[in-house]
Amino acid sequence: MDARFPLHALCISLIALLSTASAQARFKQQVLSTFIYTRYGDRTPFVLDTTPTLTPLGAHQLYEAGSRIRQRYLTPDDDGSTEPTGIAGIASYQLECDQLTVLSTNDQYVFASALAFMQGLYPPLETSSNYTYIAGQSTIQNGSNVVAPLNGYQYPDITTVSTNDLNSIWLSGSNNCPNYLASTNDYYGSEAFETIQNSTQDFYSSLQPDLLDGVFSDASVGYYDAYYIYDYLSYASIHNTTAAQHLTMEELTRAKILADDWIFALNADVDTSGSIPGDHIRAIAGRTLATRILQAFYTTINTQGASDKMTLLFGSFEPMVAFAALAGLVSPQNAAFYNVPEAGASFIFELYSLQAEDVDTYPDTSDIYVRFFYQNGTDPYSSLVAYPLFGMSPSQTLISLADFISGLEGFLMFNVEDWCTTCNSFSVFCPAFTGTDGSLDPSNALSPSRHGISPAVAGVIGALVTLAVAALLFAAVMLLGGIRLHRVPRRRRSELNGFKGGNKLASDQDLTIPKGGAGATVIHSEDPAYPAPVKGHERVGSWELREQAKAEEAHGRGLNTFASRPSRPSFEEDEMAINPFTPPAAPHDHV
Ligand SMILES: *[C@@H]1O[C@H](CO)[C@@H](O)[C@H](O)[C@H]1NC(C)=O
Ligand SMILES: *[C@@H]1O[C@H](CO)[C@@H](O)[C@H](O)[C@H]1NC(C)=O
Ligand SMILES: *[C@@H]1O[C@H](CO)[C@@H](O)[C@H](O)[C@H]1NC(C)=O
Ligand SMILES: *[C@@H]1O[C@H](CO)[C@@H](O)[C@H](O)[C@H]1NC(C)=O
Ligand SMILES: *[C@@H]1O[C@H](CO)[C@@H](O)[C@H](O)[C@H]1NC(C)=O
């Protein structure tokens, strides 16, 4: 598939259209930002007693993945013959933390994967360039220039989130989700499952004596454990000479196909519902990933490209499999998506602009497009290919931002509350979202006596969670209606009006989002009929928040919010009293 075709076609038609108006009109194309979700690299198997860790091979895979992204977006050879791929204004050599948002789960093999990727993305300064001087940082008062260890190694800011952190739902939405688990148990009871289980029992039993003995018990050798068995076999085939000799290529391939079937049944079945009809419970990780993509794009547009030039997420393959199913990528034309993504494979979403050449301002949202690419691994045969989203025709790999948003609106998770209810989750942050009249009883999940959290700490958690409510309200408001956004420091507006599928409910709200897509600050509301989000106010990055974070850290809790980045204080508005147990107003209730 040729990614350039539709763009050129579009350019040509646009140019043809406008050249009648002005013979001189020229267009410039630009990548504004990217959102990249990458699968972790080769790691030790889950079944062993030791904590799964990234192997040196895995580190190489992710380093390679990062290098390829670097080549495309940071140091492209834009010779004019092809469309430009470099991200506008991104640093090529010296890592600038403010331009990137990096999120990882707190599994060692995922975090280490993120680190290896970042090493490839921003290599040590002495390796990538001989320019080792960092303005304002390198010199010390006696005049000498200090280079960081390991030839100027660059230290990225990687946010790792545990499942106690509400931000983890964007990375791994199916974790800690009881309704998802219940649905997977349904699968084990289904006839489809039994048929495969019965027909593959001989195959799995045949692997037992030479390969699985002592690792899997007799009882668990079967399709029931298809993924864990393949996980072990695949590791053995790479790292263990004895095992590699016992294992034929056919056996490994069959084990992989069965593992893929198992993973698809549990993550790509978009027809199965949990407690709410049509909630795509098995693909829930794809629903939450979709929300995070929009969050990143809104942040970069809202800050006119200052933040989130690159948003990098690192996690497992489930969200990719689920997203591919929901976004209509899995089809006979796109056979690549019938396989579970390999180590270091990435889903890449590009925000792309096409605007008149003589315009220097940040592009209008109507000039912004989205492209999706799949980088299917890191070996020499893997490649970056553009695919059409939402079941569109193969030529439509470039779609307008509005179409992209309305496509995602078909399945994304509106907010944390939505996730908590869909999952019937008992996660520590859920009570603040589901309120007292929800399906969850807050006293169950946040009771000091049951969980040994002192009332003071519970209060801190509640407050942090409430701050996040504002963020989610904002996201929901944005998703539901066209709104005007503007960045506080510059007071410049970027219009986000007129998204397809959006109701005009909140169109008169002016909101700001700080770095990292954190909470919304409602500046004013002209529409008295829609006052709810005014309550969702917060102060982001204030010292109080940092104090809270410290207090929380002192109590050994891992909670974090988007709001916890202290770099861009916003003191404009004073806060409303925050009551952690006030049920948050849910904008979608009003629709
Ligand atoms: C750094 O300088 C050395 C010596 O001048 C040169 O050989 C090398 O290619 C340079 N490396 C880079 C990355 O520019
Ligand atoms: C400056 O200070 C650093 C660290 O204290 C030292 O290593 C270096 O030799 C000093 N340079 C000069 C020119 O005195
Ligand atoms: C699978 O095997 C079990 C035990 O032999 C049998 O009871 C069951 O009917 C079989 N199920 C299917 C779908 O073939
Ligand atoms: C390699 O595989 C063999 C046979 O499966 C097993 O007995 C052995 O313990 C494995 N070696 C290592 C280092 O894991
Ligand atoms: C990735 O895609 C290319 C074609 O674009 C194909 O040749 C290769 O086998 C694929 N690799 C994997 C690991 O699926």
mmCIF file of C-alpha atoms and ligand atoms in Angstrom, residues 210-211 232 240 242-243 246, ligand 4:
data_model
loop_
_atom_site.group_PDB
_atom_site.id
_atom_site.type_symbol
_atom_site.label_atom_id
_atom_site.label_comp_id
_atom_site.label_asym_id
_atom_site.label_seq_id
_atom_site.Cartn_x
_atom_site.Cartn_y
_atom_site.Cartn_z
ATOM 1 C CA ASP A 210 10.343 -32.866 25.987
ATOM 2 C CA LEU A 211 9.444 -29.255 26.338
ATOM 3 C CA TYR A 232 7.440 -20.151 27.050
ATOM 4 C CA ASN A 240 17.663 -22.434 24.849
ATOM 5 C CA THR A 242 18.370 -27.918 23.879
ATOM 6 C CA ALA A 243 14.783 -26.819 23.590
ATOM 7 C CA HIS A 246 13.409 -30.481 20.292
HETATM 8 C C1 LIG B 4 16.358 -25.676 28.166
HETATM 9 O O1 LIG B 4 15.338 -26.567 27.807
HETATM 10 C C2 LIG B 4 15.472 -27.850 28.400
HETATM 11 C C3 LIG B 4 14.453 -28.778 27.775
HETATM 12 O O2 LIG B 4 13.257 -28.137 27.553
HETATM 13 C C4 LIG B 4 15.298 -27.694 29.911
HETATM 14 O O3 LIG B 4 15.412 -28.958 30.556
HETATM 15 C C5 LIG B 4 16.377 -26.745 30.430
HETATM 16 O O4 LIG B 4 16.189 -26.501 31.809
HETATM 17 C C6 LIG B 4 16.356 -25.450 29.679
HETATM 18 N N1 LIG B 4 17.493 -24.658 30.033
HETATM 19 C C7 LIG B 4 17.393 -23.434 30.547
HETATM 20 C C8 LIG B 4 18.670 -22.736 30.840
HETATM 21 O O5 LIG B 4 16.318 -22.917 30.764
#
